[in-house]
Short mmCIF file of C-alpha atoms and ligand atoms in Angstrom, two decimals:
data_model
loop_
_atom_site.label_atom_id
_atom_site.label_comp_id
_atom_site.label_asym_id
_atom_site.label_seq_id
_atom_site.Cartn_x
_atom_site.Cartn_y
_atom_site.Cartn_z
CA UNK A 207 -83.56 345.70 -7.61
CA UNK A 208 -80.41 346.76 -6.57
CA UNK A 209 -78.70 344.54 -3.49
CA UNK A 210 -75.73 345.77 -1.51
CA UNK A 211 -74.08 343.29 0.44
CA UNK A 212 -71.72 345.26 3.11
CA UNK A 213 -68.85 343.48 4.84
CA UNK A 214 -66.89 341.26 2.32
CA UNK A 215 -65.69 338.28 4.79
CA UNK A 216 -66.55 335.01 4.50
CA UNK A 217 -70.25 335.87 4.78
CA UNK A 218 -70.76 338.75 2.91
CA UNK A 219 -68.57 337.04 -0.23
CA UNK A 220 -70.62 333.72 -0.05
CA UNK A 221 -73.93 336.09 0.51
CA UNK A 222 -72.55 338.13 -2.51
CA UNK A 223 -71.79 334.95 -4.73
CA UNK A 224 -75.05 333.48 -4.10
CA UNK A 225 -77.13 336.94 -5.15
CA UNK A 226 -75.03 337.14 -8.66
CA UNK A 227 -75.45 333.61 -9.65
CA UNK A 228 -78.87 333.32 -8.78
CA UNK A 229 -80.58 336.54 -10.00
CA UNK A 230 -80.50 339.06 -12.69
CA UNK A 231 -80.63 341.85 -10.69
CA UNK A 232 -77.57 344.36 -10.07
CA UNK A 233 -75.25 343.07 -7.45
CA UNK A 234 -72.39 345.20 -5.44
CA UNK A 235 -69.97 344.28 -2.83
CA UNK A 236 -69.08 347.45 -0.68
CA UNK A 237 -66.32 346.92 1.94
CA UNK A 238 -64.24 350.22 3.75
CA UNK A 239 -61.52 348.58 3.30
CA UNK A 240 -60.12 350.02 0.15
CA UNK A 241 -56.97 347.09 -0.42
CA UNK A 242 -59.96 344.06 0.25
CA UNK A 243 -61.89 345.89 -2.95
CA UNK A 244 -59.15 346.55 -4.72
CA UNK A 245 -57.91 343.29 -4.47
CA UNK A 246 -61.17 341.68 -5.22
CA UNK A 247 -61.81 343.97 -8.33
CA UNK A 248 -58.44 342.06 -9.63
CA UNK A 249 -59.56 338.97 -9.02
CA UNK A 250 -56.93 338.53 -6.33
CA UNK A 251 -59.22 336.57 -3.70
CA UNK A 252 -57.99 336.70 0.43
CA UNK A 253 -60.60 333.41 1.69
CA UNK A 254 -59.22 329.61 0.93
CA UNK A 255 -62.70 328.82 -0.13
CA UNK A 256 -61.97 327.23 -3.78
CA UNK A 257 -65.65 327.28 -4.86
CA UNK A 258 -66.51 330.76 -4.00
CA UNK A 259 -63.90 331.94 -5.38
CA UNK A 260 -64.30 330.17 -8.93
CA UNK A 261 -68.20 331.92 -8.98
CA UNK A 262 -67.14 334.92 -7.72
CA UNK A 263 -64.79 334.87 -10.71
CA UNK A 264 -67.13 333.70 -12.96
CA UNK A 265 -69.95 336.52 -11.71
CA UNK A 266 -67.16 339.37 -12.31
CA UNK A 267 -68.58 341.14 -14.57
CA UNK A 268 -71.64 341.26 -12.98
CA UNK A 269 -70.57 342.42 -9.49
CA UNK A 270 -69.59 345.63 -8.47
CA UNK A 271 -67.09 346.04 -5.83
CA UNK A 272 -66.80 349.47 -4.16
CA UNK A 273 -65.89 351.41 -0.66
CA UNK A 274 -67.52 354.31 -1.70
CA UNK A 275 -70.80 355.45 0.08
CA UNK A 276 -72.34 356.17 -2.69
CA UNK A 277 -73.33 352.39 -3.05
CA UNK A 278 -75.74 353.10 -0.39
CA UNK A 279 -78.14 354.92 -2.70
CA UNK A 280 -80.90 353.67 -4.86
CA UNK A 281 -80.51 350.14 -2.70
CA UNK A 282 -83.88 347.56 -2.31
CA UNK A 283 -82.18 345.26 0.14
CA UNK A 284 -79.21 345.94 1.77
CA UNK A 285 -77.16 342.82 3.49
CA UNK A 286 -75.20 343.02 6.21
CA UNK A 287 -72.05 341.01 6.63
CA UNK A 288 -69.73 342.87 9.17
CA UNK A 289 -67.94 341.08 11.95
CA UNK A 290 -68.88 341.38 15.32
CA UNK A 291 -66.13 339.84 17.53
CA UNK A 292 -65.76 339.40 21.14
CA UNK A 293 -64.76 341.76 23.90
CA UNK A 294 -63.01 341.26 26.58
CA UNK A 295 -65.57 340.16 29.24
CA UNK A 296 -67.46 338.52 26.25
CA UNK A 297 -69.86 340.57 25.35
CA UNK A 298 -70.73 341.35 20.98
CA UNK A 299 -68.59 344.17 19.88
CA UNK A 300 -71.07 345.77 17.82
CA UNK A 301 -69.25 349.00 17.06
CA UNK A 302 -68.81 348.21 13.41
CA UNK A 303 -72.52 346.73 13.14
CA UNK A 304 -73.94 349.98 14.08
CA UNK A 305 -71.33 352.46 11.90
CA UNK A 306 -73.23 350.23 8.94
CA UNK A 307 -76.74 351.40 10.25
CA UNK A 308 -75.64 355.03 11.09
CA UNK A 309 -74.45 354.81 7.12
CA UNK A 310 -78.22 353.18 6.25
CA UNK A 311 -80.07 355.75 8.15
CA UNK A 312 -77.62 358.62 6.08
CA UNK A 313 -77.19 357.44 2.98
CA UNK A 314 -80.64 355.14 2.08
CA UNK A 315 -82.96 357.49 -0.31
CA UNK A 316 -85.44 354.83 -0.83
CA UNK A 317 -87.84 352.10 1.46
CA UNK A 318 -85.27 349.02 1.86
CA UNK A 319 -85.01 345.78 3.17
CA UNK A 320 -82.09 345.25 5.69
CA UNK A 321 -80.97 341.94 5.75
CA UNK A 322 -78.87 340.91 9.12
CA UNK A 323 -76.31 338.33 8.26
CA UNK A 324 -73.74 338.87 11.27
CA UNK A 325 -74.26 337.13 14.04
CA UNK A 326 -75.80 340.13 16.48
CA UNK A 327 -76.25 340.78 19.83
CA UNK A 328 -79.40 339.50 20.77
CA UNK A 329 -82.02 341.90 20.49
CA UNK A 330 -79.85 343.67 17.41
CA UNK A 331 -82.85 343.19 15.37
CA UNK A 332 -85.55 344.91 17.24
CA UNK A 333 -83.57 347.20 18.12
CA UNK A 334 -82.31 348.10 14.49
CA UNK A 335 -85.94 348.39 13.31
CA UNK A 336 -86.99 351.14 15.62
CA UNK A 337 -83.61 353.12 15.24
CA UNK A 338 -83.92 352.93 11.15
CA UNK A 339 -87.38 353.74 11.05
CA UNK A 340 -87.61 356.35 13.85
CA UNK A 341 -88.88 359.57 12.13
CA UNK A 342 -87.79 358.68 8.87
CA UNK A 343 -88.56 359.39 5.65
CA UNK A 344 -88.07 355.66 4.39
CA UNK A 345 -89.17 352.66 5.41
CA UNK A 346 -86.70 349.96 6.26
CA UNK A 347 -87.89 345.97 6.39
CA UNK A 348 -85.51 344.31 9.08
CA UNK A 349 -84.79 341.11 8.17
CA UNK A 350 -82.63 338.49 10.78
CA UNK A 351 -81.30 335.65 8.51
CA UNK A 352 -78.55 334.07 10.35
CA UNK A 353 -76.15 332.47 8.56
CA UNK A 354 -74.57 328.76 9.50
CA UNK A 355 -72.03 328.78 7.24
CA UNK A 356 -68.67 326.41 8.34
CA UNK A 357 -65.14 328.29 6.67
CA UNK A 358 -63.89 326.14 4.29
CA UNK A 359 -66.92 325.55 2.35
CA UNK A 360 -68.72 329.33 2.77
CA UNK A 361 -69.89 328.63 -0.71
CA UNK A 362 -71.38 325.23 -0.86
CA UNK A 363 -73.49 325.89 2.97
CA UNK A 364 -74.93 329.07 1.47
CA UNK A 365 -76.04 327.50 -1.25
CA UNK A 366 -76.90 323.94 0.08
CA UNK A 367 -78.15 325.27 3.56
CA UNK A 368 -80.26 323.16 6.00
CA UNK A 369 -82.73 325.14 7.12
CA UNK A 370 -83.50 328.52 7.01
CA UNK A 371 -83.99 330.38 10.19
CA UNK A 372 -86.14 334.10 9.74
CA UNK A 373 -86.91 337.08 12.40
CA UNK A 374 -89.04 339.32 10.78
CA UNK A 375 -91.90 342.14 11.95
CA UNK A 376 -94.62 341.26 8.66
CA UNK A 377 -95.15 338.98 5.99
CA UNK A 378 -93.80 341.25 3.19
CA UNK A 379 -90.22 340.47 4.95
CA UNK A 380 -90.77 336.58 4.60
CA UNK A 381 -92.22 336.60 1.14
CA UNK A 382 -88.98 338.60 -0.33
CA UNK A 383 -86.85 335.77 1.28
CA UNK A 384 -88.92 333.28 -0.15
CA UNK A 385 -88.47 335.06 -3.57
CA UNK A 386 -84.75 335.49 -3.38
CA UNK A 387 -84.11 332.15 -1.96
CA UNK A 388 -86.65 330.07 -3.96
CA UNK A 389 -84.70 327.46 -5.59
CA UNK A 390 -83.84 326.12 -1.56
CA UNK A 391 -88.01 327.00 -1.18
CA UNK A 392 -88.97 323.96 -4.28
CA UNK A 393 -86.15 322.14 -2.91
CA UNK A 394 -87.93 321.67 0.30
CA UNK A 395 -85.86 323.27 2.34
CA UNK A 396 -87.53 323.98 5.48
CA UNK A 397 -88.15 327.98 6.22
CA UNK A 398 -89.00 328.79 9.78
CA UNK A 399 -89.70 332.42 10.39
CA UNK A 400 -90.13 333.65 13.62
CA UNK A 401 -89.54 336.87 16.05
CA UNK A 402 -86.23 338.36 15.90
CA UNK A 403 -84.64 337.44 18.88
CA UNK A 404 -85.57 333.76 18.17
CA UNK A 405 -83.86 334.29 15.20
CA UNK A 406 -80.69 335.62 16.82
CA UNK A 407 -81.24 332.97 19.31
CA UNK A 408 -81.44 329.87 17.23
CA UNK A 409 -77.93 330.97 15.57
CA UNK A 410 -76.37 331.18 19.13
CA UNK A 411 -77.54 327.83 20.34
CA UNK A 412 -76.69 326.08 17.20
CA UNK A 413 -73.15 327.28 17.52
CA UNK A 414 -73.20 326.15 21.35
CA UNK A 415 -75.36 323.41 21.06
CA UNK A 416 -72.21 321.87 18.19
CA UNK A 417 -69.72 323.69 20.74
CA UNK A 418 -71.29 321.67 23.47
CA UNK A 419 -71.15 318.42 21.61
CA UNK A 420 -66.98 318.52 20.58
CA UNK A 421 -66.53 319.55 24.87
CA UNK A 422 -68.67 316.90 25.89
CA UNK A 423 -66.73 314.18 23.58
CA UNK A 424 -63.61 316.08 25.26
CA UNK A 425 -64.62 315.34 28.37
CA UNK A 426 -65.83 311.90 27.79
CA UNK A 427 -61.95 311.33 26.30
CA UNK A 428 -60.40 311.98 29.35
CA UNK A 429 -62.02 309.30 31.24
CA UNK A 430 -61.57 306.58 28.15
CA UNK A 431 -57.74 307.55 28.49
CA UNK A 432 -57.86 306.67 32.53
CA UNK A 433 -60.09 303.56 32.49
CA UNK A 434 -58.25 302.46 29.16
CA UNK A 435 -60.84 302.73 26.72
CA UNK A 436 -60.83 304.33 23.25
CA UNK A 437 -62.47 307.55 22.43
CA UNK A 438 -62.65 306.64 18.72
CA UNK A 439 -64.31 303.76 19.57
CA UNK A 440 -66.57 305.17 22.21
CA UNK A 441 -67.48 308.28 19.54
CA UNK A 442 -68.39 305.69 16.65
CA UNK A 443 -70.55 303.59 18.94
CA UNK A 444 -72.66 306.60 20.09
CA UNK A 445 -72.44 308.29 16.90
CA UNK A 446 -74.39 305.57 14.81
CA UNK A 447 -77.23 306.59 17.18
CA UNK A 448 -79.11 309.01 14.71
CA UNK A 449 -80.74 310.80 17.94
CA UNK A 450 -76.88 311.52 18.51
CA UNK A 451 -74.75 311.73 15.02
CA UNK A 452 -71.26 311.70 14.13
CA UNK A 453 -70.96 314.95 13.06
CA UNK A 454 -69.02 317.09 15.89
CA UNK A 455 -68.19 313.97 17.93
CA UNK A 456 -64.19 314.09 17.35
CA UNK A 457 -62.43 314.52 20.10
CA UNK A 458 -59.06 316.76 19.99
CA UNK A 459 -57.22 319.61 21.55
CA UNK A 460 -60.39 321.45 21.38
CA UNK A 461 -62.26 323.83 19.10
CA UNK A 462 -60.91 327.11 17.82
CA UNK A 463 -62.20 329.72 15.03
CA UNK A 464 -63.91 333.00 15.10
CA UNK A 465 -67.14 331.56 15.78
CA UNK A 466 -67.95 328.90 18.71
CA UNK A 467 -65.62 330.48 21.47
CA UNK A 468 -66.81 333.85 20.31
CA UNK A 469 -70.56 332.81 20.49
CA UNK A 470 -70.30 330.49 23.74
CA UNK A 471 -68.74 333.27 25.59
CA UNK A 472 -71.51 335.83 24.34
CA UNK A 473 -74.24 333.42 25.67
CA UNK A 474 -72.91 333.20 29.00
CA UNK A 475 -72.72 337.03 28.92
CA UNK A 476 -76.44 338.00 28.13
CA UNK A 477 -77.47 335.03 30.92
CA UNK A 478 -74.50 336.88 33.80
CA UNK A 479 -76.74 340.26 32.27
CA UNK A 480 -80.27 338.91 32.65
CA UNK A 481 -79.72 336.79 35.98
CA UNK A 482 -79.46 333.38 34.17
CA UNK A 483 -76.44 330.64 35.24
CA UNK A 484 -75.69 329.53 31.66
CA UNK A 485 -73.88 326.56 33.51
CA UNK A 486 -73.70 324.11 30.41
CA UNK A 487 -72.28 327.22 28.47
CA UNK A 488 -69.56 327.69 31.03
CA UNK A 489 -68.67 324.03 30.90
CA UNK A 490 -68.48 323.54 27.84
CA UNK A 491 -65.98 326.53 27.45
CA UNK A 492 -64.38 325.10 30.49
CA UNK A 493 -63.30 322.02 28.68
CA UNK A 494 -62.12 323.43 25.74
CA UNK A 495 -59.59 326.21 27.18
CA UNK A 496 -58.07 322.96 29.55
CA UNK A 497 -58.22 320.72 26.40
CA UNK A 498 -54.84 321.96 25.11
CA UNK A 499 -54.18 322.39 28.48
CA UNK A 500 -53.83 318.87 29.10
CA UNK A 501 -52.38 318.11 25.97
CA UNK A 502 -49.35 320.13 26.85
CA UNK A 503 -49.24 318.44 29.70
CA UNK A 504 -48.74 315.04 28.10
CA UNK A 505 -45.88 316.48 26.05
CA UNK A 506 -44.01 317.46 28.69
CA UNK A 507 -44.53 314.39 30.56
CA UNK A 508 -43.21 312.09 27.70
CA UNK A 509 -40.53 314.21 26.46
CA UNK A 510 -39.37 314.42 30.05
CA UNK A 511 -39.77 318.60 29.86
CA UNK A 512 -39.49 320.65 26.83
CA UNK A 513 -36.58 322.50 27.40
CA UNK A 514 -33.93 322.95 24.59
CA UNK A 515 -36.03 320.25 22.78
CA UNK A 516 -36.50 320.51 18.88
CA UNK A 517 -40.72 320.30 18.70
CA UNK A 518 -42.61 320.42 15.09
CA UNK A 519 -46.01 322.05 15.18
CA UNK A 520 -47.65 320.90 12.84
CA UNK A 521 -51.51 322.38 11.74
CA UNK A 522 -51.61 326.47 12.52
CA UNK A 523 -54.90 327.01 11.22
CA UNK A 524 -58.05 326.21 13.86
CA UNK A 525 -58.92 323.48 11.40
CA UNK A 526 -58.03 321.76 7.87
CA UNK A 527 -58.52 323.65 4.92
CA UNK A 528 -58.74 327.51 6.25
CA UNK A 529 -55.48 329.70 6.37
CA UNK A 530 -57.35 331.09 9.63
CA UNK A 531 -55.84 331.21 12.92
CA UNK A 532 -58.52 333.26 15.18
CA UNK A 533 -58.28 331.15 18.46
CA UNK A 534 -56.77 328.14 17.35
CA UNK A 535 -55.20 325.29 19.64
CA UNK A 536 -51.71 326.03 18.04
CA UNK A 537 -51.65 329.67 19.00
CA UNK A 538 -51.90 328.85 23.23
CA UNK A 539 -49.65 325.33 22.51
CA UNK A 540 -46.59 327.71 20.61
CA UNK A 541 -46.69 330.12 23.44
CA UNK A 542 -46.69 328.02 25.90
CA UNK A 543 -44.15 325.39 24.37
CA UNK A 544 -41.33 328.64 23.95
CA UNK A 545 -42.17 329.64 27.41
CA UNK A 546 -40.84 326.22 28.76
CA UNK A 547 -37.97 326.75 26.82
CA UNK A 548 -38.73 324.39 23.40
CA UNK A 549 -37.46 325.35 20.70
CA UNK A 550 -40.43 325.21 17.44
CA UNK A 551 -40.38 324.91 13.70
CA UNK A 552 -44.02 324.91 12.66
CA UNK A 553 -46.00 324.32 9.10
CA UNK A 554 -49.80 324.70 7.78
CA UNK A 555 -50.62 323.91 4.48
CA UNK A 556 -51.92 327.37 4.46
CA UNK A 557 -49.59 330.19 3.26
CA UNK A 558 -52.03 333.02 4.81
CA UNK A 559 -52.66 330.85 8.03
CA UNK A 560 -48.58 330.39 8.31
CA UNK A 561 -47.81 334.15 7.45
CA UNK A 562 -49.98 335.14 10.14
CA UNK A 563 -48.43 332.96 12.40
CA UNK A 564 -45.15 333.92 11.96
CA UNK A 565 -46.38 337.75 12.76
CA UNK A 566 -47.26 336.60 16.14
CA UNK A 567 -44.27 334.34 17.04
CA UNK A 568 -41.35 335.88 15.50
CA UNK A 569 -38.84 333.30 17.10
CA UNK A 570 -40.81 330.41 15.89
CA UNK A 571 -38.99 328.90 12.32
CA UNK A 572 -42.56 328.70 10.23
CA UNK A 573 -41.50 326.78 7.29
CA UNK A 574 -42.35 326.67 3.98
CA UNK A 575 -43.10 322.94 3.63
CA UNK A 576 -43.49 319.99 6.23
CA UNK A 577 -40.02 318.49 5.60
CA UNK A 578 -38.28 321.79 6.41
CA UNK A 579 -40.33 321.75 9.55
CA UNK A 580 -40.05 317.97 10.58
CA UNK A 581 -36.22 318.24 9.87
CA UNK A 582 -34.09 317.26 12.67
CA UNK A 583 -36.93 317.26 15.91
CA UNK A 584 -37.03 315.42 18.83
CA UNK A 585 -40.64 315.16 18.37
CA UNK A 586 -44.18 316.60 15.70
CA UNK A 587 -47.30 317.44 17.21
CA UNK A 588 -50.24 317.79 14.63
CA UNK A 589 -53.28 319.95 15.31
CA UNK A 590 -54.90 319.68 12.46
CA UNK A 591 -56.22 316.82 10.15
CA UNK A 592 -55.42 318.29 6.65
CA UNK A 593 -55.10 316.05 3.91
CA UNK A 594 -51.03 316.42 3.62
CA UNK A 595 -50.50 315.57 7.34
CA UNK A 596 -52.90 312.05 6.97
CA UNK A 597 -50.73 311.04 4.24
CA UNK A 598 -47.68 311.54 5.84
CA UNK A 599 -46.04 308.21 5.62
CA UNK A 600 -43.48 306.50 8.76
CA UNK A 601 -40.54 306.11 6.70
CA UNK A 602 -40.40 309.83 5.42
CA UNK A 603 -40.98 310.93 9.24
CA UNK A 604 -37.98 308.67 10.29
CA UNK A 605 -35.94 310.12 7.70
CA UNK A 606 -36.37 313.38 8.67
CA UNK A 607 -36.65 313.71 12.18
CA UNK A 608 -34.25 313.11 14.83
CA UNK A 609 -36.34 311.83 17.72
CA UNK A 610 -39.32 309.42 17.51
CA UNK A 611 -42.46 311.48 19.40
CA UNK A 612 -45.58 311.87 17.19
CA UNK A 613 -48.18 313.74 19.22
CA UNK A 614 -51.39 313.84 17.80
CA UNK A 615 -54.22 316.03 19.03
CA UNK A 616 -56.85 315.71 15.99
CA UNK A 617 -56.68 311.73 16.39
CA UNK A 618 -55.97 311.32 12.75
CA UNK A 619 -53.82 308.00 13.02
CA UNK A 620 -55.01 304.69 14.19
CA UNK A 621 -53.06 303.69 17.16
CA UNK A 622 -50.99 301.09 15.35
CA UNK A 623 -49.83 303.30 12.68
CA UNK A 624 -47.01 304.03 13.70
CA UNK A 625 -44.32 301.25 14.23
CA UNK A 626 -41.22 302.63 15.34
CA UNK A 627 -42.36 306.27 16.60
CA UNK A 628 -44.04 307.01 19.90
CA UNK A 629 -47.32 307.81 19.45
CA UNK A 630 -49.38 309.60 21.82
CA UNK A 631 -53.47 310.74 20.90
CA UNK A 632 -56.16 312.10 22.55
CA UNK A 633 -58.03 309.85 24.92
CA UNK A 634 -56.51 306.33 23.79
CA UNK A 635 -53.84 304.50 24.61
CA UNK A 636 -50.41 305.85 24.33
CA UNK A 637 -48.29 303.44 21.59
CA UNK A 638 -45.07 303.77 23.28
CA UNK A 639 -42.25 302.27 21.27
C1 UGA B 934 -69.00 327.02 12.82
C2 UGA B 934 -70.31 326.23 12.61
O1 UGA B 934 -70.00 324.86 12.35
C3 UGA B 934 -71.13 326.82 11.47
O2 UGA B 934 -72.38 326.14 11.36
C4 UGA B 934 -71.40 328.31 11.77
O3 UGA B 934 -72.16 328.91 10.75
C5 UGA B 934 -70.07 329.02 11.89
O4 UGA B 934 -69.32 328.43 12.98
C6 UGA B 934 -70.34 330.47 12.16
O5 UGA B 934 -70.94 330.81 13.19
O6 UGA B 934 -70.10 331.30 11.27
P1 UGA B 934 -66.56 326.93 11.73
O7 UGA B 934 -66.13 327.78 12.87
O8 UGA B 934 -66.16 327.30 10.35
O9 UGA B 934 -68.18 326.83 11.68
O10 UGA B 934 -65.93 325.51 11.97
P2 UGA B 934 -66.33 324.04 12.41
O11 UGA B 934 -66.08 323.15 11.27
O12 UGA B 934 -67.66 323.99 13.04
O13 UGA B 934 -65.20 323.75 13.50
C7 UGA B 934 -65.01 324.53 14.65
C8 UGA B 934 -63.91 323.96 15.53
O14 UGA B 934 -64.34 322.75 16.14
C9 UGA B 934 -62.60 323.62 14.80
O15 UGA B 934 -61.51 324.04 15.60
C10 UGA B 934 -62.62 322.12 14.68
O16 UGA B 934 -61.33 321.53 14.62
C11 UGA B 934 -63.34 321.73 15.97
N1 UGA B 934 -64.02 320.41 15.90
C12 UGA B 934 -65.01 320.20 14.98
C13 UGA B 934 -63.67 319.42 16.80
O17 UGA B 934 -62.79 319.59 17.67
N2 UGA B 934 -64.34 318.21 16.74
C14 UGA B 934 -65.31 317.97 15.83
O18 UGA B 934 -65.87 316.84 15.83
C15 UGA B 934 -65.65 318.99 14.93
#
């Protein structure tokens, strides 16, 4: 069987990775952009994702990368992997999602299962089954297979994944996933198929339900920091609570990314369309756009205003170990840091996440390396945990910098690390030295 995965992000690469290594049948990659193929076809890989990109290397000569329609012929399951970002009032742009069925419906010349990765509008997959197989001459299998994949490690959750979730119209539909995904099946990995729009459903509340959990933490870490108490503290006491869980219980200046902001805001759009008050939905988005909010807050309040001051930003990317910046904390903090007058160096360990970032903020020094960032400031502000920021030691800080303000909004110090700095977290107690 041919498979054509279409849309070579982080989905459709990890989607891609996992068809070659696990099956003998042909594989291709299409994507219209012609520099993303050509760049792939020479092994020159875009994504941070270390493991994906050692199998896709090692699969090379089995994949076929390609923007040309022709791929669309002589297909058995076609995968789709395009993005579908957010409009303005928050509804699922779904222009390119459709240009990929138009393409389907043109170019198929055989029966085909369709395979929705991207996370769709909900009701995408009904509704793609009656426009593909409206008087056609082939029939096409709609399959919903969400994908809950974090960046960073694409690879690993494709392969390793918890659960699979499955919309489909017959039984044909769930025995091909079963087929394709059958090492996960004797694993035990649970398979729960159901109606599209549960399908499209369950992906949405996950991602809100997680969204929901890092607001709520946010939330609880503004109280701990007025009555004195520790949010570290507070998260690993409910944490150990298996009902409850670690996982997602860090509080910070709030979650960023392409996905939960995206996916929160589309919820609370299809409830303002179908007369539902997604109220926890709204909340939860509440707290994280005032998250940063506040953390600006207590910058200016302990540097006694920003103006003229020399601040390091440290952590560009919405989290550790992506070069992505799609809504991350440090995009709204840099704006409105140079609009009180600061004046910013900034660093990511990412070379893609800092060369976008310098696009967007061309009076912002984005340096090559911390030291050239830290160098001479009145005060760092991390907004990320990477690896290179936790190991930062007190000594090389006080050589470089000029003032003594750490500001951390990722918690990634204990509140005693630092001994001659300021140090001021998220919902603890400032360490004012
Ligand atoms: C998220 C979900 O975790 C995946 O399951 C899902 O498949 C994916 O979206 C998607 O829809 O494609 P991702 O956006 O890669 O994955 O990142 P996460 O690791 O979930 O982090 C999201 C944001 O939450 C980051 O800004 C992170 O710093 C923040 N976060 C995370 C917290 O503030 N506190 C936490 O405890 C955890």
């Amino acid at each position: 069987m041919k498979h054509l995965v279409v849309g070579l992000g982080y989905v459709g690469l990890a989607n891609l990775a996992f068809l070659s290594s696990n099956s003998k049948d042909e594989v291709v990659g299409y994507d219209k952009d012609e520099k993303r193929i050509n760049d792939l076809k020479h092994d020159d890989y875009y994504l941070e994702e270390a493991k994906l990109n050692e199998t896709l290397y090692n699969e090379k000569r089995r994949i076929v990368y390609t923007s040309s329609i022709n791929a669309f012929k002589d297909v058995g399951a076609f995968y789709i992997a395009v993005g579908t970002p957010s409009k303005e009032d928050g509804a699922v742009d779904m222009a390119c999602f459709y240009e990929v069925i138009k393409d389907i419906k043109e170019h198929a010349n055989h029966d085909a299962y369709v395979v929705i990765r991207s996370t769709v509008e909900i009701g995408t997959g009904d509704k793609v089954n009656a426009l593909l197989n409206k008087d056609g001459k082939y029939h096409f299998n709609v399959i919903s297979l969400p994908e809950f994949l974090s960046e960073s490690s694409a690879y690993e959750d494709e392969m390793n994944p918890a659960r699979f979730v499955i919309g489909v119209d017959d039984e044909d539909a769930l025995t091909f996933i079963k087929r394709i995904r059958k090492k996960s099946l004797n694993d035990g990995v649970p398979f729960y198929s159901m109606s599209h729009v549960s399908a499209e459903m369950s992906k949405y509340a996950s991602n809100a339900f997680l969204a929901t959990k890092i607001s709520f933490i946010n939330e609880m870490s503004r109280l701990a920091e007025s009555l004195g108490g520790d949010i570290v503290d507070i998260s690993n006491g409910m944490g150990a609570d298996p009902r409850i869980g670690h996982s997602m219980l860090n509080a910070g200046v709030g979650f960023g990314g392409s996905c939960f902001p995206k996916d929160t805001k589309a919820l609370i759009y299809k409830g303002k369309e179908n007369d539902i008050e997604m109220a926890i939905n709204e909340a939860t988005l509440m707290v994280n756009i005032t998250q940063p909010l506040l953390f600006l807050k207590k910058i200016e309040k302990h540097l006694s205003g920003v103006k003229d001051k020399k601040i390091a930003i440290l952590g560009l990317a919405y989290k550790e170990g992506t070069g992505d910046n799609r809504s991350s904390p440090s995009l709204y903090l840099a704006e409105s840091l140079l609009k009180d007058g600061a004046i910013l160096s900034a660093y990511d360990p990412s070379k893609t996440s800092r060369e976008s970032f310098k696009k967007g903020f061309s009076s912002i020094n984005v340096c090559p390396s911390l030291d050239e960032a830290v160098k001479g400031v009145d005060a760092v502000v991390f907004l990320s945990s990477s690896k290179e920021f936790k190991e930062i030691g007190e000594t090389r800080l006080l050589k470089l910098m000029k003032g003594r303000y750490v500001f951390d909004g990722r918690n990634i110090f204990s509140t005693e690390h630092f001994k001659y700095c300021s140090y001021i977290s998220i919902g603890r107690k400032d360490s004012l030295r």
